[in-house]
Coordinates of C-alpha atoms in Angstrom, one line a residue:
Chain A
M348 CA 118.3 67.3 89.5
N349 CA 115.5 64.7 89.8
T350 CA 112.9 65.8 91.7
A351 CA 110.0 63.5 90.3
K352 CA 108.0 61.9 93.5
R353 CA 107.5 58.2 93.7
A354 CA 104.0 56.9 92.5
A355 CA 101.3 56.7 95.1
Q356 CA 100.9 52.9 96.3
L357 CA 97.7 51.5 96.1
L358 CA 96.6 50.6 99.8
S359 CA 96.7 46.6 100.3
T360 CA 96.9 44.1 102.9
Q361 CA 100.7 44.2 101.9
N362 CA 101.5 47.6 102.7
I363 CA 99.0 48.9 105.3
R364 CA 100.4 47.4 108.7
S365 CA 103.6 49.8 108.2
L366 CA 101.5 53.2 107.7
F367 CA 99.2 51.9 110.4
D368 CA 101.7 50.5 113.1
S369 CA 104.0 54.1 112.4
V370 CA 101.4 56.3 112.7
E371 CA 99.8 57.8 116.1
A372 CA 97.1 60.3 115.3
F373 CA 95.1 60.3 111.7
L374 CA 94.3 63.5 110.1
F375 CA 91.0 63.5 108.3
D376 CA 89.7 66.4 105.8
C377 CA 86.0 66.0 105.9
D378 CA 83.9 67.1 103.0
G379 CA 84.7 63.8 100.4
V380 CA 86.6 62.3 103.0
I381 CA 83.9 61.8 106.0
W382 CA 80.8 63.1 104.0
K383 CA 79.5 64.3 101.0
G384 CA 77.2 67.3 101.7
D385 CA 75.2 66.3 104.3
K386 CA 75.6 62.3 103.8
L387 CA 78.0 60.2 105.6
I388 CA 80.4 58.2 103.1
D389 CA 79.8 54.4 103.9
G390 CA 81.7 52.9 107.0
V391 CA 83.1 56.1 108.2
S392 CA 81.3 55.8 111.5
Q393 CA 82.5 52.1 112.0
T394 CA 86.0 53.0 110.7
L395 CA 86.8 56.2 113.2
D396 CA 85.4 53.5 116.0
W397 CA 87.6 51.0 115.2
L398 CA 90.7 53.5 114.9
R399 CA 90.1 55.1 118.2
S400 CA 89.5 51.7 119.9
K401 CA 93.2 50.7 118.5
G402 CA 94.5 54.1 120.6
K403 CA 94.6 56.3 117.4
K404 CA 94.3 60.0 118.2
L405 CA 91.4 61.6 115.3
V406 CA 91.9 65.0 114.1
F407 CA 89.5 66.5 111.5
V408 CA 91.2 69.5 109.3
T409 CA 88.5 70.9 107.1
N410 CA 88.8 74.2 104.6
N411 CA 85.3 74.2 104.7
S412 CA 84.8 77.8 106.6
L413 CA 80.7 77.9 106.4
K414 CA 80.8 76.3 110.0
S415 CA 82.5 77.3 113.3
R416 CA 84.4 74.3 115.4
I417 CA 81.2 74.2 117.6
Q418 CA 78.9 74.0 114.7
Y419 CA 81.1 71.2 113.1
A420 CA 80.8 69.3 116.3
K421 CA 77.3 69.4 116.3
K422 CA 77.3 68.1 112.5
F423 CA 79.2 65.4 113.5
H424 CA 76.8 64.4 116.3
S425 CA 73.9 64.7 114.3
L426 CA 75.5 62.0 112.1
G427 CA 76.0 60.1 114.8
I428 CA 79.8 60.6 115.4
S429 CA 81.2 61.6 118.8
V430 CA 83.8 64.1 117.8
A431 CA 85.1 67.0 120.7
E432 CA 85.4 70.7 119.4
D433 CA 88.9 70.4 120.1
E434 CA 89.5 67.8 117.7
I435 CA 88.3 69.7 114.8
L436 CA 90.8 72.6 112.9
S437 CA 88.7 74.5 110.4
S438 CA 89.4 77.4 108.2
S439 CA 87.4 79.5 109.8
F440 CA 89.1 78.9 113.2
A441 CA 92.4 79.2 111.4
A442 CA 91.2 82.7 110.0
A443 CA 90.4 84.2 113.6
M444 CA 93.7 82.5 115.0
Y445 CA 95.7 84.2 112.1
L446 CA 94.8 87.3 113.7
K447 CA 95.2 86.6 117.0
V448 CA 98.5 85.4 116.8
N449 CA 99.7 88.6 115.1
N450 CA 98.2 90.8 117.8
F451 CA 95.1 92.0 114.9
P452 CA 94.0 94.8 117.4
Q453 CA 90.4 94.5 119.2
E454 CA 89.1 97.5 117.9
K455 CA 89.5 96.8 114.3
K456 CA 86.8 95.4 112.3
V457 CA 87.1 92.0 110.2
Y458 CA 85.1 92.0 106.9
V459 CA 83.9 88.8 105.7
I460 CA 83.0 87.4 102.4
G461 CA 82.0 83.9 103.5
G462 CA 79.6 82.0 106.0
E463 CA 78.5 82.4 109.4
G464 CA 81.4 80.2 110.6
I465 CA 83.8 82.8 110.0
L466 CA 81.6 85.6 111.9
A467 CA 81.4 83.2 114.9
E468 CA 84.8 82.2 115.1
L469 CA 86.1 85.8 115.2
Q470 CA 83.5 86.8 117.8
L471 CA 84.8 83.8 120.2
A472 CA 88.3 85.0 119.3
G473 CA 86.6 88.5 120.5
Y474 CA 86.8 90.2 117.0
T475 CA 83.9 92.7 115.7
G476 CA 82.8 91.0 112.0
L477 CA 80.9 92.7 109.5
G478 CA 79.2 91.5 106.3
G479 CA 78.6 87.7 106.1
P480 CA 75.5 86.0 105.2
E481 CA 73.7 89.5 106.4
D482 CA 75.2 91.4 103.1
G483 CA 74.0 88.6 101.1
E484 CA 70.7 90.2 100.0
K485 CA 72.4 93.6 99.5
R486 CA 72.7 95.5 96.0
V487 CA 74.7 97.8 94.6
E488 CA 73.4 101.3 93.1
L489 CA 75.3 102.2 90.0
K490 CA 74.2 105.9 89.9
P491 CA 76.0 109.3 89.0
N492 CA 77.0 111.2 92.5
S493 CA 76.3 108.2 94.8
L494 CA 79.4 106.9 96.6
F495 CA 79.7 103.4 97.9
E496 CA 80.5 104.1 101.4
H497 CA 83.3 101.5 103.3
D498 CA 84.0 101.3 107.2
K499 CA 87.4 102.7 107.5
S500 CA 88.1 100.9 110.8
V501 CA 87.9 97.3 109.1
G502 CA 91.8 96.2 109.2
A503 CA 91.1 92.7 107.7
V504 CA 89.1 91.1 104.7
V505 CA 88.7 87.5 105.3
V506 CA 87.4 85.5 102.3
G507 CA 85.8 82.1 102.1
I508 CA 83.3 80.3 100.3
D509 CA 80.1 82.3 99.9
P510 CA 77.0 80.6 98.5
H511 CA 76.0 84.3 98.6
I512 CA 78.7 86.3 96.7
N513 CA 77.3 89.3 95.1
Y514 CA 78.7 92.2 93.9
Y515 CA 77.9 94.6 96.6
K516 CA 80.2 92.3 98.6
L517 CA 83.1 92.2 96.0
Q518 CA 83.3 96.0 96.3
Y519 CA 82.9 96.1 100.1
G520 CA 85.8 93.8 100.2
T521 CA 87.7 95.4 97.3
L522 CA 87.5 99.1 99.2
C523 CA 88.4 98.1 102.6
I524 CA 91.7 96.0 101.1
R525 CA 92.6 99.4 98.5
E526 CA 91.6 102.1 100.5
N527 CA 92.1 101.3 103.8
P528 CA 96.1 101.4 104.9
G529 CA 97.5 98.2 105.9
C530 CA 94.3 95.9 105.6
L531 CA 95.0 92.7 105.7
F532 CA 93.5 90.1 102.9
I533 CA 93.1 86.5 104.4
A534 CA 91.7 83.3 102.4
T535 CA 90.6 80.6 104.0
N536 CA 91.5 78.5 101.5
R537 CA 91.7 78.5 97.4
D538 CA 89.9 75.2 96.8
A539 CA 88.7 75.3 93.2
V540 CA 85.3 73.2 93.8
G541 CA 83.7 71.2 96.7
H542 CA 81.0 68.9 97.2
M543 CA 78.7 71.4 98.6
T544 CA 75.9 68.9 98.0
D545 CA 76.2 65.1 98.4
L546 CA 75.6 64.7 94.1
Q547 CA 77.8 67.5 92.7
E548 CA 80.7 69.5 92.8
W549 CA 80.4 73.6 93.2
P550 CA 82.8 76.4 92.8
G551 CA 85.0 76.4 96.2
A552 CA 86.4 79.4 98.0
G553 CA 88.7 79.6 95.1
S554 CA 86.4 81.6 93.1
M555 CA 85.6 84.3 95.9
V556 CA 89.3 84.4 96.5
A557 CA 90.1 85.0 92.7
A558 CA 88.0 87.3 92.3
M559 CA 88.9 89.6 94.7
C560 CA 92.6 88.8 93.9
S561 CA 91.9 90.3 90.5
S562 CA 90.0 93.5 91.7
T563 CA 92.6 94.2 94.6
E564 CA 95.7 93.2 92.8
R565 CA 96.7 91.2 95.5
E566 CA 97.7 87.9 96.6
P567 CA 96.0 86.8 99.9
I568 CA 97.7 85.2 102.9
V569 CA 96.0 81.4 103.0
V570 CA 95.3 80.1 106.5
G571 CA 93.7 76.8 105.2
K572 CA 95.6 74.2 103.6
P573 CA 98.0 73.5 101.7
S574 CA 99.3 75.9 104.0
T575 CA 100.8 74.6 107.1
F576 CA 99.3 77.5 109.6
M577 CA 96.9 75.1 111.4
M578 CA 99.5 72.7 112.0
D579 CA 101.2 74.7 114.9
F580 CA 97.4 74.4 116.7
L581 CA 97.6 70.9 116.1
L582 CA 100.9 69.8 117.6
Q583 CA 100.3 72.2 120.6
K584 CA 97.3 69.5 121.4
F585 CA 99.1 66.2 120.8
H586 CA 103.1 66.8 120.9
I587 CA 103.1 64.0 118.4
N588 CA 105.7 63.9 115.4
T589 CA 104.2 64.8 112.2
S590 CA 106.1 62.1 111.0
K591 CA 103.9 60.0 113.1
M592 CA 100.8 61.8 111.5
C593 CA 98.7 60.3 108.4
M594 CA 96.9 63.0 106.6
V595 CA 93.8 61.6 104.7
G596 CA 92.3 63.7 101.9
D597 CA 90.3 63.7 98.7
R598 CA 92.4 66.8 97.1
L599 CA 96.1 66.6 95.9
D600 CA 96.3 70.3 95.9
T601 CA 94.9 70.9 99.6
D602 CA 95.4 67.9 101.3
I603 CA 98.0 65.9 100.2
L604 CA 100.2 69.1 99.5
F605 CA 99.0 69.8 103.3
G606 CA 100.2 66.9 104.6
Q607 CA 103.4 67.1 102.3
N608 CA 104.3 70.2 103.7
A609 CA 104.4 69.2 107.1
G610 CA 106.2 66.1 106.9
C611 CA 103.2 63.8 107.6
K612 CA 102.7 60.6 105.9
T613 CA 99.6 60.8 103.3
L614 CA 96.7 58.8 101.8
L615 CA 94.5 60.0 99.1
V616 CA 90.9 58.7 99.2
L617 CA 89.1 58.5 95.8
S618 CA 85.5 59.5 97.3
G619 CA 85.5 62.7 96.6
V620 CA 86.7 65.1 93.8
T621 CA 90.1 63.6 92.9
T622 CA 89.7 60.5 90.6
Q623 CA 92.3 57.6 89.9
T624 CA 93.1 59.1 86.3
T625 CA 93.7 62.6 87.5
L626 CA 95.8 61.0 90.1
Q627 CA 98.0 58.9 87.3
D628 CA 97.6 61.7 85.0
P629 CA 101.5 62.6 83.8
S630 CA 100.2 66.3 84.5
N631 CA 100.0 65.6 87.9
S632 CA 102.8 66.4 90.3
V633 CA 101.7 65.8 93.6
Q634 CA 102.0 62.1 94.8
P635 CA 100.4 60.8 98.2
D636 CA 102.3 58.2 99.8
Y637 CA 99.0 56.1 99.4
Y638 CA 95.9 56.1 97.7
T639 CA 92.5 53.8 98.4
S640 CA 89.0 54.1 97.6
Q641 CA 87.6 55.6 100.7
V642 CA 88.4 55.6 104.4
S643 CA 86.7 52.4 105.6
D644 CA 89.2 50.6 103.5
L645 CA 91.6 51.0 106.5
L646 CA 88.9 48.8 108.8
H647 CA 88.3 46.4 105.7
L648 CA 92.0 45.9 105.2
L649 CA 93.0 45.7 108.7
G650 CA 90.2 45.3 110.9
P651 CA 88.4 42.3 112.4
Chain B
M475 CA 119.3 91.6 76.0
N476 CA 118.0 94.8 76.7
T477 CA 114.0 94.3 76.5
A478 CA 113.4 98.0 78.3
K479 CA 111.0 100.2 76.7
R480 CA 111.2 104.0 76.3
A481 CA 109.7 105.7 79.0
A482 CA 106.4 107.5 78.1
Q483 CA 106.9 111.2 76.8
L484 CA 104.7 113.6 78.4
L485 CA 102.3 115.0 75.1
S486 CA 103.6 118.8 74.4
T487 CA 103.4 121.4 72.1
Q488 CA 106.8 120.7 71.1
N489 CA 105.7 116.5 70.3
I490 CA 101.9 116.4 69.5
R491 CA 102.5 117.9 65.9
S492 CA 104.3 114.8 64.7
L493 CA 101.9 112.7 66.3
F494 CA 98.6 114.2 65.2
D495 CA 100.2 114.4 61.4
S496 CA 101.2 110.8 61.3
V497 CA 97.9 109.4 62.5
E498 CA 94.8 108.9 60.2
A499 CA 92.3 107.1 63.1
F500 CA 91.8 107.8 66.6
L501 CA 90.9 105.1 68.7
F502 CA 89.3 106.2 72.0
D503 CA 88.7 103.6 75.0
C504 CA 85.4 104.8 76.8
D505 CA 85.3 104.4 80.6
G506 CA 88.1 106.8 82.0
V507 CA 88.6 108.2 79.0
I508 CA 85.2 109.4 77.1
W509 CA 83.3 109.4 80.4
K510 CA 83.2 107.7 83.9
G511 CA 79.5 106.3 84.4
D512 CA 77.5 108.8 83.0
K513 CA 79.3 111.5 83.1
L514 CA 81.5 112.8 79.9
I515 CA 84.5 114.4 80.8
D516 CA 85.2 117.7 80.7
G517 CA 86.2 118.4 76.9
V518 CA 85.7 115.6 75.4
S519 CA 82.8 117.0 72.8
Q520 CA 84.7 119.7 71.8
T521 CA 87.8 117.9 71.1
L522 CA 86.1 114.6 68.9
D523 CA 84.1 117.6 66.8
W524 CA 87.7 119.3 66.2
L525 CA 89.4 116.3 65.1
R526 CA 86.3 114.8 62.8
S527 CA 87.0 118.6 61.5
K528 CA 90.5 117.8 60.7
G529 CA 89.7 114.8 58.9
K530 CA 90.4 112.4 61.7
K531 CA 88.6 108.7 61.4
L532 CA 87.4 108.1 65.0
V533 CA 86.6 104.6 66.3
F534 CA 85.4 103.8 70.3
V535 CA 86.7 100.2 71.4
T536 CA 85.7 99.5 74.8
N537 CA 85.8 96.4 77.1
N538 CA 82.7 97.1 79.0
S539 CA 80.2 94.7 77.4
L540 CA 77.5 95.7 79.4
K541 CA 75.9 97.5 76.6
S542 CA 75.5 96.3 72.8
R543 CA 76.7 98.7 69.8
I544 CA 73.3 100.0 69.6
Q545 CA 73.0 100.6 73.1
Y546 CA 76.5 102.4 73.2
A547 CA 75.0 104.7 70.1
K548 CA 72.4 105.9 72.1
K549 CA 74.8 106.6 74.7
F550 CA 76.7 108.5 72.9
H551 CA 74.1 110.3 71.8
S552 CA 72.2 110.8 75.3
L553 CA 75.7 112.7 75.9
G554 CA 75.5 115.0 72.8
I555 CA 78.2 112.9 70.8
S556 CA 77.1 111.5 67.2
V557 CA 78.6 108.1 66.8
A558 CA 77.4 105.7 64.3
E559 CA 77.2 102.1 65.6
D560 CA 79.9 100.9 63.6
E561 CA 82.0 103.4 64.9
I562 CA 82.0 101.0 68.1
L563 CA 83.7 98.3 68.7
S564 CA 82.5 96.6 72.4
S565 CA 83.5 93.3 73.6
S566 CA 80.1 92.4 73.7
F567 CA 80.5 92.7 69.8
A568 CA 83.4 91.1 69.9
A569 CA 81.8 87.9 72.1
A570 CA 79.3 87.1 69.1
M571 CA 82.0 87.7 66.5
Y572 CA 84.2 85.4 67.8
L573 CA 81.6 82.6 67.7
K574 CA 80.4 83.8 64.3
V575 CA 84.1 83.6 62.8
N576 CA 84.3 80.3 64.2
N577 CA 81.3 79.1 63.2
F578 CA 79.6 78.2 66.3
P579 CA 76.8 76.1 65.3
Q580 CA 73.1 78.2 65.6
E581 CA 71.7 75.2 67.3
K582 CA 74.3 75.4 70.5
K583 CA 73.0 77.8 72.9
V584 CA 75.3 80.0 74.8
Y585 CA 75.5 80.7 78.7
V586 CA 76.3 84.5 80.0
I587 CA 77.6 85.5 82.8
G588 CA 77.2 89.3 82.0
G589 CA 75.2 92.0 81.2
E590 CA 72.3 92.7 78.5
G591 CA 74.9 94.0 75.8
I592 CA 76.5 90.3 75.6
L593 CA 72.7 88.7 75.3
A594 CA 71.9 91.3 72.4
E595 CA 74.6 91.0 70.1
L596 CA 74.4 87.2 70.4
Q597 CA 70.6 87.3 69.2
L598 CA 71.7 90.1 66.2
A599 CA 74.4 87.6 65.2
G600 CA 71.5 84.6 65.3
Y601 CA 72.6 82.5 68.6
T602 CA 70.6 82.0 71.6
G603 CA 71.8 83.1 74.6
L604 CA 70.8 81.8 78.1
G605 CA 71.3 83.6 81.6
G606 CA 72.6 87.2 82.0
P607 CA 70.6 89.5 83.9
E608 CA 67.5 87.0 84.1
D609 CA 69.4 84.6 86.5
G610 CA 70.9 87.6 88.4
E611 CA 67.7 86.9 91.6
K612 CA 67.7 83.1 91.3
R613 CA 69.3 81.1 94.3
V614 CA 71.0 77.9 94.9
E615 CA 69.4 75.4 97.0
L616 CA 71.9 73.0 98.7
K617 CA 70.4 70.2 99.9
P618 CA 70.8 66.3 99.7
N619 CA 69.6 64.4 96.6
S620 CA 69.0 68.0 94.8
L621 CA 70.5 67.9 91.6
F622 CA 71.6 71.6 90.1
E623 CA 70.6 70.8 86.3
H624 CA 72.0 72.7 83.3
D625 CA 71.4 72.5 79.7
K626 CA 73.5 70.1 77.9
S627 CA 72.8 72.5 75.0
V628 CA 75.3 74.8 75.8
G629 CA 78.0 74.7 73.7
A630 CA 79.8 78.4 75.2
V631 CA 79.7 80.3 78.1
V632 CA 80.6 84.0 77.6
V633 CA 81.6 85.8 80.7
G634 CA 82.2 89.6 81.3
I635 CA 81.2 92.4 84.0
D636 CA 78.4 91.4 86.1
P637 CA 77.0 93.7 88.7
H638 CA 74.5 90.7 89.6
I639 CA 77.0 88.1 89.8
N640 CA 75.7 85.0 92.0
Y641 CA 76.6 81.6 92.8
Y642 CA 73.9 80.0 90.6
K643 CA 75.6 81.9 87.6
L644 CA 78.9 80.2 88.6
Q645 CA 77.6 76.7 89.4
Y646 CA 75.8 76.8 85.9
G647 CA 78.6 78.5 83.6
T648 CA 80.9 76.0 85.6
L649 CA 78.7 72.8 84.6
C650 CA 78.6 73.9 81.1
I651 CA 82.1 74.3 80.9
R652 CA 83.2 71.2 82.8
E653 CA 80.6 68.8 81.2
N654 CA 79.5 69.9 78.3
P655 CA 81.8 68.5 75.7
G656 CA 83.6 70.9 73.6
C657 CA 82.0 73.6 75.5
L658 CA 84.0 77.1 74.9
F659 CA 85.2 79.4 77.8
I660 CA 85.1 83.2 76.6
A661 CA 86.1 86.3 78.4
T662 CA 85.3 89.7 77.0
N663 CA 88.0 90.9 79.0
R664 CA 90.0 90.7 82.1
D665 CA 90.2 94.5 83.2
A666 CA 90.7 94.5 87.3
V667 CA 88.2 97.3 87.9
G668 CA 86.4 100.0 86.1
H669 CA 84.8 103.4 86.5
M670 CA 81.4 101.5 87.1
T671 CA 80.1 105.1 88.4
D672 CA 81.7 108.4 88.4
L673 CA 83.1 108.5 91.9
Q674 CA 84.5 105.4 92.3
E675 CA 86.3 102.4 90.4
W676 CA 84.5 98.8 91.0
P677 CA 85.7 95.2 90.6
G678 CA 85.9 94.5 86.7
A679 CA 85.0 91.4 84.6
G680 CA 88.6 90.3 85.5
S681 CA 86.7 89.1 88.7
M682 CA 83.9 87.1 87.5
V683 CA 86.4 85.7 85.0
A684 CA 88.9 84.7 87.5
A685 CA 86.2 82.9 89.6
M686 CA 85.2 81.1 86.7
C687 CA 88.8 80.4 86.2
S688 CA 89.4 79.1 89.2
S689 CA 86.1 76.6 89.4
T690 CA 86.8 75.3 86.2
E691 CA 90.5 75.1 86.1
R692 CA 90.6 76.5 82.5
E693 CA 91.6 79.6 81.1
P694 CA 89.2 81.8 78.9
I695 CA 89.5 83.0 75.3
V696 CA 89.8 86.6 75.6
V697 CA 88.1 88.5 73.1
G698 CA 88.7 92.2 74.3
K699 CA 91.4 94.5 75.0
P700 CA 94.6 93.4 75.0
S701 CA 93.7 90.7 73.0
T702 CA 93.7 92.2 69.0
F703 CA 90.5 90.0 68.0
M704 CA 88.8 93.3 67.5
M705 CA 91.3 94.8 65.1
D706 CA 90.4 92.7 62.4
F707 CA 86.9 94.4 62.1
L708 CA 88.5 97.5 62.4
L709 CA 91.0 97.0 59.6
Q710 CA 87.9 95.5 57.4
K711 CA 85.9 98.8 57.7
F712 CA 89.0 101.1 57.4
H713 CA 91.8 99.9 55.6
I714 CA 94.3 102.0 57.4
N715 CA 97.9 100.4 58.3
T716 CA 97.9 100.2 62.0
S717 CA 101.0 102.4 62.4
K718 CA 98.6 105.3 61.2
M719 CA 96.3 104.6 64.4
C720 CA 96.5 106.0 67.8
M721 CA 95.1 104.0 70.6
V722 CA 94.0 106.2 73.7
G723 CA 93.3 104.5 76.9
D724 CA 93.6 105.0 80.4
R725 CA 95.1 101.4 81.4
L726 CA 98.4 100.2 80.7
D727 CA 97.4 96.3 80.6
T728 CA 94.4 96.7 78.4
D729 CA 94.4 99.7 76.2
I730 CA 98.0 100.4 75.8
L731 CA 99.4 96.6 75.6
F732 CA 96.0 96.2 72.9
G733 CA 97.8 99.3 70.9
Q734 CA 100.7 98.2 71.2
N735 CA 100.3 94.6 70.1
A736 CA 98.3 95.7 67.0
G737 CA 101.3 98.0 66.1
C738 CA 99.3 101.3 66.9
K739 CA 101.0 104.4 68.3
T740 CA 99.4 104.9 71.9
L741 CA 98.6 107.7 74.1
L742 CA 97.9 107.2 78.1
V743 CA 95.7 109.8 79.6
L744 CA 95.3 110.1 83.4
S745 CA 91.6 110.5 83.7
G746 CA 90.7 107.0 84.5
V747 CA 92.2 103.9 86.6
T748 CA 96.3 105.0 85.6
T749 CA 97.6 107.4 88.0
Q750 CA 101.5 109.3 86.9
T751 CA 102.8 107.3 90.0
T752 CA 101.9 103.9 88.5
L753 CA 102.9 104.9 85.0
Q754 CA 106.5 105.6 86.6
D755 CA 106.5 103.1 89.1
P756 CA 109.5 101.0 88.5
S757 CA 107.5 97.7 88.4
N758 CA 105.7 98.9 85.5
S759 CA 106.8 97.2 82.2
V760 CA 104.3 98.7 79.8
Q761 CA 105.0 102.2 78.3
P762 CA 102.8 104.5 76.2
D763 CA 104.4 106.0 73.4
Y764 CA 102.7 109.2 74.9
Y765 CA 100.9 110.1 78.0
T766 CA 98.7 113.2 79.0
S767 CA 96.0 114.4 81.5
Q768 CA 92.9 113.9 79.7
V769 CA 91.3 113.5 76.0
S770 CA 90.6 117.6 75.6
D771 CA 94.4 117.9 75.8
L772 CA 94.6 117.0 72.1
L773 CA 92.7 120.0 71.4
H774 CA 94.2 122.4 73.7
L775 CA 97.8 121.8 72.7
L776 CA 97.3 122.0 68.8
G777 CA 93.5 123.4 68.4
P778 CA 92.5 127.2 67.6

């Protein structure tokens, strides 16, 4: 049985028209696609304006859980791009929605290894979050007869990228998952690395999630890409067949796989973590439909 | 093909004599076997004295890399047990020896995610270690145009249990492994949890190692149990056939597997992280030759 995917096509003036005409909504990853750290990637603003002027719907789907949807909308505005809160799907929002659609009890608490965005989304959904940045400076005491206490009413641990990761949080989350009956273990995402700054890649949420998988000997529920959990919210909003969507991203194992899992067309941009060498390496099994250097190529290949 | 192992036998007055008579050296794990945190487990001291009086060789093989061999000898003495430095094999020592036997160049540096013990053993072996506890309070700056610098002369990253784990160290180690050509990635061990205190289990080196595996997309060289790398040093000292050794430990996936990988007899004690339920669960594929509640049972079943 031959399961090999057709190799990705370089986006060109020859093939872009058929992609463009068949797509009603473009789904964009953010880090490495729209921006790197706090710097907008060249030509993004003009390209998004032009796509809107051509009647395309735009959605921004990010695995970065450091911010809430409201905070992401503010970031877009500060970079000069007008994006509505409900055009943004973040893995922080997805974590809170996972609890909501699964009727997680309001009286149970949620321990967070991750950023402010997760806590903000939990609060908007009516839940009580613990941990997060607040526990970033806490230290453990490794002394005889000293018991590390944890809240027995924690019913879920949410793990995302955490630049303030420490041993206190790892032990807190581990005890909740191992000792609180039925405690859920939710990962916002498992990205290996991400552009936490414009100049460099940094360990992604995958590091914090892997650390917790090791200590708990459990696997998490992943709500971010490549899981299609977020697609349900998108379909509620747009009522567009996923075959008329194109997922644009810089990561093969999250963005492109997410698009393929959901039945979207897929476009890899080389402005983030994936190089052309990685894409074309024989060991890579994830082939997008198309690839190009950056988002603004859409405008340059087709625009005025 | 039937590959099922015979189920472990409970150690008893009926079967202990044949084990005892066939064994010339007892290899003991430390955490959960000799002590929990800084508390000696009941009856250990008398049992070790009695084993020595019967002419048995004793060796202590620990995956805990927080201390060096000299520091472990001091810990034994502070607990009233006389143990020579060369009766101790720690994964901190093993990491330094791995570099030595593989002719790691003295002019290259070693970045450490872990404790003082690794740095001390590296120094004894003539190497320059960086990181470790010193980097425990360092913070990252996630700012535009700010480059996180790392030492290009680092040729190996050693990862062990690190109660001061932080994002700075994860990024430092990740950059060395990803960007320094030929940089080695060495794990002292991958224990899921360990008795960092007498009352509780805590995330083990496995958490720090898994975090680094995720960000580097590499697998480490493991020098601690269940790898038999440390066995070579033991054989140099004792010249005893491994079939005449008995590995005594509390972990199936490190201690017992190490013993089995090396061809030793194996005895699981239930005084640490493994319960009888876990041992006898159908999903457990690692069966020691014998199991018993604690080390002092050796004395009680056979002694005066």
